[in-house]
Short mmCIF file of C-alpha atoms in Angstrom, two decimals:
data_model
loop_
_atom_site.label_atom_id
_atom_site.label_comp_id
_atom_site.label_asym_id
_atom_site.label_seq_id
_atom_site.Cartn_x
_atom_site.Cartn_y
_atom_site.Cartn_z
CA MET W 1 97.25 125.91 83.45
CA GLY W 2 99.45 123.87 81.15
CA GLU W 3 98.77 120.70 79.36
CA ALA W 4 100.04 118.33 82.12
CA ARG W 5 97.67 120.14 84.66
CA ASP W 6 94.62 119.54 82.28
CA VAL W 7 95.40 116.04 81.61
CA MET W 8 95.81 115.21 85.30
CA ASP W 9 92.56 117.07 86.20
CA ARG W 10 90.80 115.24 83.60
CA LEU W 11 92.30 111.73 84.71
CA THR W 12 91.08 112.63 88.36
CA GLU W 13 87.68 113.35 87.04
CA ALA W 14 87.35 110.16 84.94
CA VAL W 15 88.77 107.96 87.73
CA THR W 16 86.17 109.27 90.40
CA HIS W 17 83.51 108.75 87.92
CA GLY W 18 84.57 105.41 86.59
CA ASP W 19 84.71 106.60 83.12
CA LEU W 20 87.22 103.90 81.53
CA LYS W 21 86.78 105.34 77.98
CA ALA W 22 88.02 108.57 79.39
CA ILE W 23 90.66 107.25 81.15
CA ALA W 24 91.97 105.03 78.06
CA ASP W 25 91.99 108.27 76.11
CA LEU W 26 94.12 110.00 78.48
CA TYR W 27 97.06 107.53 78.03
CA ALA W 28 99.61 106.92 75.41
CA GLU W 29 99.33 103.60 73.92
CA ASP W 30 102.93 102.54 75.45
CA ALA W 31 102.42 104.23 78.70
CA VAL W 32 103.84 102.86 81.71
CA ALA W 33 102.57 103.33 85.22
CA LEU W 34 104.06 102.33 88.53
CA THR W 35 101.71 101.53 91.51
CA PRO W 36 102.32 100.26 95.03
CA ASP W 37 99.81 97.37 94.53
CA GLU W 38 100.54 96.11 91.15
CA GLY W 39 104.14 97.35 90.44
CA GLU W 40 105.01 98.23 86.93
CA ILE W 41 102.10 98.22 84.35
CA GLN W 42 102.95 98.33 80.88
CA GLY W 43 100.52 99.62 78.08
CA ARG W 44 97.21 101.71 78.12
CA ASP W 45 95.18 98.51 78.08
CA ALA W 46 96.90 97.11 81.27
CA ILE W 47 96.67 100.56 82.86
CA VAL W 48 92.87 100.86 82.13
CA GLU W 49 92.34 97.28 83.55
CA TYR W 50 94.07 98.67 86.65
CA TRP W 51 91.67 101.60 86.96
CA ARG W 52 88.73 99.23 86.24
CA SER W 53 89.41 97.13 89.30
CA MET W 54 89.90 100.11 91.61
CA THR W 55 86.59 101.71 90.05
CA THR W 56 84.63 98.49 90.44
CA SER W 57 85.90 98.06 93.97
CA ILE W 58 85.28 101.62 95.05
CA PRO W 59 82.92 103.04 92.70
CA ASP W 60 81.80 106.14 94.60
CA ALA W 61 85.28 107.37 94.87
CA THR W 62 86.18 111.17 95.49
CA PHE W 63 89.52 112.84 95.71
CA THR W 64 90.25 115.76 98.11
CA TYR W 65 93.18 117.73 96.82
CA ARG W 66 95.83 118.93 99.41
CA ASN W 67 98.45 120.13 96.79
CA ARG W 68 98.33 120.36 93.08
CA PHE W 69 101.49 121.27 91.15
CA GLU W 70 102.76 121.45 87.61
CA ALA W 71 106.30 121.43 86.56
CA GLY W 72 106.96 121.42 82.64
CA ASP W 73 105.35 118.17 81.28
CA THR W 74 104.68 116.70 84.74
CA ALA W 75 101.44 117.22 86.93
CA ILE W 76 101.77 116.14 90.75
CA ASP W 77 98.68 115.59 93.13
CA GLU W 78 98.72 115.08 96.54
CA GLY W 79 95.46 114.17 98.29
CA ILE W 80 92.89 111.88 99.94
CA PHE W 81 91.10 109.23 97.85
CA THR W 82 87.85 108.45 99.51
CA GLY W 83 85.12 105.87 98.83
CA LYS W 84 83.28 102.86 100.08
CA ASN W 85 84.22 99.27 99.20
CA THR W 86 81.04 97.96 97.59
CA GLY W 87 82.48 95.91 94.82
CA PRO W 88 84.96 92.82 94.88
CA ILE W 89 88.61 93.31 95.39
CA PRO W 90 90.85 91.66 92.72
CA LEU W 91 93.72 89.77 94.02
CA PRO W 92 97.14 89.23 91.95
CA ASP W 93 96.31 85.55 91.69
CA GLY W 94 93.11 86.35 89.80
CA GLU W 95 90.75 85.38 92.90
CA THR W 96 88.80 88.04 94.48
CA LEU W 97 87.62 89.27 97.89
CA PRO W 98 84.15 90.03 98.71
CA ALA W 99 83.37 93.83 99.32
CA THR W 100 83.92 94.76 102.72
CA GLY W 101 81.42 97.71 102.89
CA ARG W 102 83.91 99.68 104.83
CA THR W 103 84.94 103.16 103.64
CA VAL W 104 88.72 104.19 103.05
CA ASN W 105 90.40 107.41 103.22
CA ILE W 106 93.89 106.98 101.75
CA ARG W 107 96.30 109.59 101.49
CA GLY W 108 98.50 109.38 98.11
CA ILE W 109 100.32 111.30 95.54
CA ASP W 110 100.31 110.57 91.98
CA LEU W 111 102.67 112.12 89.18
CA ALA W 112 101.69 112.20 85.54
CA GLN W 113 104.10 113.11 82.50
CA VAL W 114 102.34 114.15 79.68
CA LYS W 115 103.33 114.35 75.97
CA ASP W 116 101.09 115.57 72.99
CA GLY W 117 98.17 115.45 75.24
CA ARG W 118 98.48 111.87 76.76
CA ILE W 119 99.98 110.38 79.90
CA THR W 120 103.21 108.52 78.86
CA SER W 121 104.44 108.04 82.53
CA TYR W 122 102.37 107.65 85.65
CA ARG W 123 103.39 107.06 89.29
CA LEU W 124 101.04 106.47 92.12
CA TYR W 125 101.99 106.19 95.77
CA PHE W 126 99.79 105.20 98.66
CA ASP W 127 100.29 103.18 101.97
CA GLN W 128 99.10 99.68 101.00
CA MET W 129 98.90 98.78 104.75
CA GLU W 130 96.58 101.70 105.49
CA PHE W 131 94.50 100.53 102.72
CA LEU W 132 94.24 97.03 103.89
CA ASP W 133 93.78 98.07 107.64
CA GLN W 134 90.74 100.47 106.63
CA LEU W 135 89.30 97.58 104.58
CA GLY W 136 89.67 95.35 107.78
CA LEU W 137 91.75 92.91 105.75
CA LEU W 138 94.86 92.88 108.26
CA PRO W 139 94.99 90.01 110.88
CA GLU W 140 94.21 91.23 114.31
CA GLU W 141 96.94 91.41 116.82
#
């Protein structure tokens, strides 16, 4: 196992345990993250805030691996993020939605580029519509 794989595994562990300090320790100060729901996020502190909102909304999260890869300085995970929405869901305008109490099973892929033991570039892909539908937040047809 190389450095990228080790860092990505530690990130998954930290996210599923809501360990924001560990998450912060894994990102470079000038890291950049790209997410489907927040777009491009610049800097460690902003990335930690992104994870804070996720771990607050779904504090009991688990991640089931489907595939795990490492190529040079990059680790790639494919899997299913599962958890119950028991905390408020932050909205882009600063408002929040109350918890739905629903369980989500979201398929996703994330990639982390690592240099000197820290993530410098992180990309997360998941279907936002699937996420909102499982939370019961899409309008009924």
